[in-house]
């Protein structure tokens, strides 16, 4: 569903079984690439969201080197686990883009976590959309425009909802005001996973053949 400004909303796209299946795949990723606490560039303040990644590239941040993509987990030093086929299949189905996603950022929000208004701008190529998948507790997603001063709207994202950011929304401000603790029973520990899938390089960028 086109909800304007380049935002596309797919409420309830994943049924309960699909959510459970995706959750099991994410847990398997986290068993080898555990959630870590990212630090803000400069200030070194910890973010409230914990993160990991799967796919060839992972988005990370720390005090000294700031926001970037890298191939390895910042704490274990291991390469990120491969992107599960079910996530790659959602990208292929919805993104109308001639190359695969290169990065799936896994965000975990505990009861008090939030994510301030920001744009995703560490990728080389903005022609690919961003695909966002919600699992677990509900979240209040704030959607703005390309300028920070643009008016914003709020959307309540429920477990199984998908959001696609294309066109203007690809470079628009967005964030998570808060989650609604206890609103979903999907995660036994409570909280919310968000999977943010992105293309990092242009469509012709070749990956080394995995061994
Ligand atoms: O948690 C969400 O729904 C949004 C996450 C996000 O914007 C990001 O990781 O860049
Ligand atoms: Mn973002």
mmCIF file of C-alpha atoms and ligand atoms in Angstrom:
data_model
loop_
_atom_site.group_PDB
_atom_site.id
_atom_site.type_symbol
_atom_site.label_atom_id
_atom_site.label_comp_id
_atom_site.label_asym_id
_atom_site.label_seq_id
_atom_site.Cartn_x
_atom_site.Cartn_y
_atom_site.Cartn_z
ATOM 1 C CA UNK A 1 0.000 0.000 0.000
ATOM 2 C CA UNK A 2 1.412 3.375 -1.098
ATOM 3 C CA UNK A 3 1.018 5.725 1.864
ATOM 4 C CA UNK A 4 2.715 8.703 0.221
ATOM 5 C CA UNK A 5 6.143 10.289 0.267
ATOM 6 C CA UNK A 6 7.766 7.110 -1.086
ATOM 7 C CA UNK A 7 6.687 5.039 1.922
ATOM 8 C CA UNK A 8 4.948 1.736 1.196
ATOM 9 C CA UNK A 9 3.238 -0.116 4.009
ATOM 10 C CA UNK A 10 2.393 -3.840 4.018
ATOM 11 C CA UNK A 11 0.371 -4.478 7.194
ATOM 12 C CA UNK A 12 0.325 -8.109 8.328
ATOM 13 C CA UNK A 13 2.419 -9.260 5.380
ATOM 14 C CA UNK A 14 3.926 -12.082 7.461
ATOM 15 C CA UNK A 15 1.443 -14.397 9.166
ATOM 16 C CA UNK A 16 2.202 -15.913 12.573
ATOM 17 C CA UNK A 17 3.979 -18.954 11.143
ATOM 18 C CA UNK A 18 6.138 -16.811 8.867
ATOM 19 C CA UNK A 19 7.016 -14.560 11.836
ATOM 20 C CA UNK A 20 7.992 -17.577 13.934
ATOM 21 C CA UNK A 21 10.071 -18.969 11.071
ATOM 22 C CA UNK A 22 11.881 -15.672 10.567
ATOM 23 C CA UNK A 23 12.466 -15.330 14.297
ATOM 24 C CA UNK A 24 14.096 -18.786 14.412
ATOM 25 C CA UNK A 25 16.404 -17.769 11.551
ATOM 26 C CA UNK A 26 17.348 -14.544 13.357
ATOM 27 C CA UNK A 27 18.052 -16.421 16.579
ATOM 28 C CA UNK A 28 20.375 -18.740 14.634
ATOM 29 C CA UNK A 29 22.206 -15.697 13.202
ATOM 30 C CA UNK A 30 22.534 -14.191 16.691
ATOM 31 C CA UNK A 31 23.966 -17.434 18.075
ATOM 32 C CA UNK A 32 27.113 -16.783 16.013
ATOM 33 C CA UNK A 33 26.878 -12.973 15.648
ATOM 34 C CA UNK A 34 25.575 -11.780 19.045
ATOM 35 C CA UNK A 35 23.832 -8.469 19.632
ATOM 36 C CA UNK A 36 26.254 -5.738 20.696
ATOM 37 C CA UNK A 37 25.746 -2.199 21.975
ATOM 38 C CA UNK A 38 26.672 0.349 19.291
ATOM 39 C CA UNK A 39 28.270 3.651 20.362
ATOM 40 C CA UNK A 40 27.540 7.082 18.918
ATOM 41 C CA UNK A 41 30.398 8.624 16.932
ATOM 42 C CA UNK A 42 32.273 11.291 18.876
ATOM 43 C CA UNK A 43 30.380 11.202 22.150
ATOM 44 C CA UNK A 44 30.735 7.440 22.566
ATOM 45 C CA UNK A 45 27.263 7.357 24.105
ATOM 46 C CA UNK A 46 25.666 3.903 23.862
ATOM 47 C CA UNK A 47 22.616 3.561 21.650
ATOM 48 C CA UNK A 48 19.565 2.087 23.361
ATOM 49 C CA UNK A 49 19.027 -0.379 20.493
ATOM 50 C CA UNK A 50 21.333 -3.427 20.348
ATOM 51 C CA UNK A 51 22.458 -4.603 16.927
ATOM 52 C CA UNK A 52 23.887 -7.347 14.778
ATOM 53 C CA UNK A 53 23.856 -8.064 11.034
ATOM 54 C CA UNK A 54 23.673 -10.800 8.449
ATOM 55 C CA UNK A 55 24.675 -10.750 4.791
ATOM 56 C CA UNK A 56 28.050 -9.800 3.291
ATOM 57 C CA UNK A 57 28.114 -6.293 4.814
ATOM 58 C CA UNK A 58 27.040 -5.097 8.237
ATOM 59 C CA UNK A 59 26.254 -1.596 9.460
ATOM 60 C CA UNK A 60 28.176 -0.691 12.607
ATOM 61 C CA UNK A 61 29.103 2.375 14.634
ATOM 62 C CA UNK A 62 31.622 3.151 17.341
ATOM 63 C CA UNK A 63 33.150 6.196 18.989
ATOM 64 C CA UNK A 64 36.303 6.523 16.872
ATOM 65 C CA UNK A 65 35.310 5.429 13.384
ATOM 66 C CA UNK A 66 31.604 6.284 13.326
ATOM 67 C CA UNK A 67 28.911 4.972 11.007
ATOM 68 C CA UNK A 68 30.069 2.526 8.346
ATOM 69 C CA UNK A 69 29.674 -0.868 6.724
ATOM 70 C CA UNK A 70 32.155 -3.618 7.403
ATOM 71 C CA UNK A 71 32.398 -7.323 6.746
ATOM 72 C CA UNK A 72 33.090 -8.424 10.289
ATOM 73 C CA UNK A 73 31.390 -8.337 13.656
ATOM 74 C CA UNK A 74 33.055 -5.610 15.761
ATOM 75 C CA UNK A 75 33.376 -7.835 18.842
ATOM 76 C CA UNK A 76 33.890 -11.381 17.568
ATOM 77 C CA UNK A 77 35.932 -10.377 14.486
ATOM 78 C CA UNK A 78 34.061 -13.023 12.485
ATOM 79 C CA UNK A 79 32.412 -12.447 9.107
ATOM 80 C CA UNK A 80 28.672 -11.786 9.367
ATOM 81 C CA UNK A 81 26.548 -14.916 8.886
ATOM 82 C CA UNK A 82 24.879 -15.288 5.484
ATOM 83 C CA UNK A 83 21.518 -13.639 4.932
ATOM 84 C CA UNK A 84 18.791 -16.283 5.377
ATOM 85 C CA UNK A 85 17.026 -17.205 2.131
ATOM 86 C CA UNK A 86 13.642 -16.157 3.544
ATOM 87 C CA UNK A 87 14.881 -12.569 3.934
ATOM 88 C CA UNK A 88 16.491 -12.516 0.499
ATOM 89 C CA UNK A 89 13.195 -13.829 -0.917
ATOM 90 C CA UNK A 90 11.212 -10.937 0.625
ATOM 91 C CA UNK A 91 13.688 -8.477 -0.908
ATOM 92 C CA UNK A 92 13.363 -10.148 -4.310
ATOM 93 C CA UNK A 93 9.571 -10.173 -4.086
ATOM 94 C CA UNK A 94 9.051 -6.575 -2.989
ATOM 95 C CA UNK A 95 11.998 -4.447 -3.997
ATOM 96 C CA UNK A 96 11.929 -4.442 -7.833
ATOM 97 C CA UNK A 97 15.697 -3.998 -7.836
ATOM 98 C CA UNK A 98 18.109 -5.942 -10.082
ATOM 99 C CA UNK A 99 20.480 -7.047 -7.318
ATOM 100 C CA UNK A 100 20.254 -8.632 -3.905
ATOM 101 C CA UNK A 101 20.333 -6.851 -0.582
ATOM 102 C CA UNK A 102 23.880 -6.801 0.773
ATOM 103 C CA UNK A 103 23.100 -6.060 4.379
ATOM 104 C CA UNK A 104 20.415 -6.970 6.883
ATOM 105 C CA UNK A 105 20.782 -4.941 10.049
ATOM 106 C CA UNK A 106 19.172 -6.639 13.061
ATOM 107 C CA UNK A 107 17.935 -4.098 15.613
ATOM 108 C CA UNK A 108 16.711 -5.293 19.010
ATOM 109 C CA UNK A 109 14.573 -2.908 21.058
ATOM 110 C CA UNK A 110 14.081 -3.644 24.739
ATOM 111 C CA UNK A 111 11.200 -1.954 26.573
ATOM 112 C CA UNK A 112 12.883 1.456 26.769
ATOM 113 C CA UNK A 113 14.804 1.526 23.500
ATOM 114 C CA UNK A 114 14.166 4.067 20.774
ATOM 115 C CA UNK A 115 15.836 5.366 17.639
ATOM 116 C CA UNK A 116 16.093 9.091 16.986
ATOM 117 C CA UNK A 117 15.092 10.754 13.732
ATOM 118 C CA UNK A 118 17.765 10.024 11.092
ATOM 119 C CA UNK A 119 18.340 9.267 7.436
ATOM 120 C CA UNK A 120 20.026 6.093 6.154
ATOM 121 C CA UNK A 121 22.911 7.565 4.179
ATOM 122 C CA UNK A 122 25.972 5.358 4.549
ATOM 123 C CA UNK A 123 25.243 3.454 1.336
ATOM 124 C CA UNK A 124 26.924 4.262 -1.990
ATOM 125 C CA UNK A 125 23.780 3.943 -4.031
ATOM 126 C CA UNK A 126 20.330 5.243 -3.127
ATOM 127 C CA UNK A 127 18.493 3.741 -6.097
ATOM 128 C CA UNK A 128 17.603 0.596 -4.145
ATOM 129 C CA UNK A 129 14.774 0.754 -1.617
ATOM 130 C CA UNK A 130 15.113 -0.051 2.066
ATOM 131 C CA UNK A 131 13.027 -2.964 3.323
ATOM 132 C CA UNK A 132 12.067 -2.963 6.993
ATOM 133 C CA UNK A 133 10.535 -5.977 8.776
ATOM 134 C CA UNK A 134 8.972 -5.825 12.257
ATOM 135 C CA UNK A 135 8.808 -8.771 14.703
ATOM 136 C CA UNK A 136 7.543 -8.674 18.279
ATOM 137 C CA UNK A 137 6.261 -5.700 20.241
ATOM 138 C CA UNK A 138 4.544 -2.831 18.446
ATOM 139 C CA UNK A 139 6.547 0.283 17.621
ATOM 140 C CA UNK A 140 5.655 3.880 16.897
ATOM 141 C CA UNK A 141 7.447 4.624 13.627
ATOM 142 C CA UNK A 142 7.945 8.319 12.851
ATOM 143 C CA UNK A 143 8.051 9.148 9.150
ATOM 144 C CA UNK A 144 9.248 12.462 7.821
ATOM 145 C CA UNK A 145 10.516 13.870 4.551
ATOM 146 C CA UNK A 146 13.935 14.562 3.045
ATOM 147 C CA UNK A 147 14.467 17.672 5.203
ATOM 148 C CA UNK A 148 14.634 17.510 8.979
ATOM 149 C CA UNK A 149 12.058 20.281 9.257
ATOM 150 C CA UNK A 150 9.525 18.449 7.058
ATOM 151 C CA UNK A 151 6.283 17.454 8.802
ATOM 152 C CA UNK A 152 6.199 13.923 10.222
ATOM 153 C CA UNK A 153 3.529 11.253 10.611
ATOM 154 C CA UNK A 154 3.393 8.330 13.014
ATOM 155 C CA UNK A 155 2.584 4.735 12.107
ATOM 156 C CA UNK A 156 2.124 1.910 14.614
ATOM 157 C CA UNK A 157 4.124 -1.033 13.296
ATOM 158 C CA UNK A 158 2.874 -4.440 14.396
ATOM 159 C CA UNK A 159 4.671 -7.806 14.270
ATOM 160 C CA UNK A 160 4.604 -9.067 10.692
ATOM 161 C CA UNK A 161 4.345 -5.592 9.133
ATOM 162 C CA UNK A 162 6.727 -4.560 6.358
ATOM 163 C CA UNK A 163 7.694 -1.048 5.247
ATOM 164 C CA UNK A 164 9.438 -0.218 1.987
ATOM 165 C CA UNK A 165 11.177 3.131 1.589
ATOM 166 C CA UNK A 166 11.647 4.109 -2.046
ATOM 167 C CA UNK A 167 12.062 7.368 -3.956
ATOM 168 C CA UNK A 168 11.817 10.351 -1.604
ATOM 169 C CA UNK A 169 11.455 8.070 1.416
ATOM 170 C CA UNK A 170 14.826 6.471 0.638
ATOM 171 C CA UNK A 171 16.439 9.672 1.836
ATOM 172 C CA UNK A 172 13.793 10.754 4.324
ATOM 173 C CA UNK A 173 14.063 11.210 8.057
ATOM 174 C CA UNK A 174 12.530 8.452 10.170
ATOM 175 C CA UNK A 175 12.876 6.924 13.613
ATOM 176 C CA UNK A 176 11.233 4.904 16.380
ATOM 177 C CA UNK A 177 9.650 7.038 19.127
ATOM 178 C CA UNK A 178 9.088 4.054 21.394
ATOM 179 C CA UNK A 179 7.870 0.500 21.482
ATOM 180 C CA UNK A 180 4.774 -0.767 23.296
ATOM 181 C CA UNK A 181 6.102 -3.309 25.839
ATOM 182 C CA UNK A 182 3.975 -6.438 26.215
ATOM 183 C CA UNK A 183 1.970 -5.837 23.021
ATOM 184 C CA UNK A 184 3.160 -9.065 21.359
ATOM 185 C CA UNK A 185 3.885 -12.561 22.659
ATOM 186 C CA UNK A 186 6.172 -13.474 19.740
ATOM 187 C CA UNK A 187 9.436 -12.966 21.663
ATOM 188 C CA UNK A 188 9.463 -14.762 24.990
ATOM 189 C CA UNK A 189 11.883 -12.173 26.358
ATOM 190 C CA UNK A 190 9.652 -9.317 25.100
ATOM 191 C CA UNK A 191 10.766 -6.417 22.949
ATOM 192 C CA UNK A 192 11.042 -6.000 19.213
ATOM 193 C CA UNK A 193 13.296 -7.044 16.377
ATOM 194 C CA UNK A 194 13.508 -4.863 13.312
ATOM 195 C CA UNK A 195 15.288 -6.165 10.229
ATOM 196 C CA UNK A 196 16.490 -3.401 7.917
ATOM 197 C CA UNK A 197 17.644 -4.728 4.524
ATOM 198 C CA UNK A 198 19.741 -2.506 2.301
ATOM 199 C CA UNK A 199 21.797 -2.469 -0.855
ATOM 200 C CA UNK A 200 25.158 -0.871 -0.022
ATOM 201 C CA UNK A 201 26.825 -0.639 -3.465
ATOM 202 C CA UNK A 202 25.401 -0.112 -6.958
ATOM 203 C CA UNK A 203 23.634 -2.981 -8.739
ATOM 204 C CA UNK A 204 26.742 -4.056 -10.677
ATOM 205 C CA UNK A 205 29.040 -4.362 -7.713
ATOM 206 C CA UNK A 206 30.383 -7.923 -7.727
ATOM 207 C CA UNK A 207 30.755 -9.967 -4.613
ATOM 208 C CA UNK A 208 33.592 -12.363 -4.159
ATOM 209 C CA UNK A 209 32.328 -15.921 -4.477
ATOM 210 C CA UNK A 210 31.752 -17.230 -0.955
ATOM 211 C CA UNK A 211 33.901 -20.186 0.038
HETATM 212 O O1 LIG B 1 13.323 -0.112 13.819
HETATM 213 C C1 LIG B 1 12.862 0.397 12.796
HETATM 214 O O2 LIG B 1 11.723 0.158 12.391
HETATM 215 C C2 LIG B 1 13.712 1.381 12.006
HETATM 216 C C3 LIG B 1 15.181 1.059 12.031
HETATM 217 C C4 LIG B 1 15.993 2.043 11.240
HETATM 218 O O3 LIG B 1 15.530 3.054 10.802
HETATM 219 C C5 LIG B 1 17.412 1.769 10.958
HETATM 220 O O4 LIG B 1 17.964 0.774 11.466
HETATM 221 O O5 LIG B 1 18.040 2.556 10.219
HETATM 222 MN MN1 LIG B 2 16.884 4.061 9.383
#
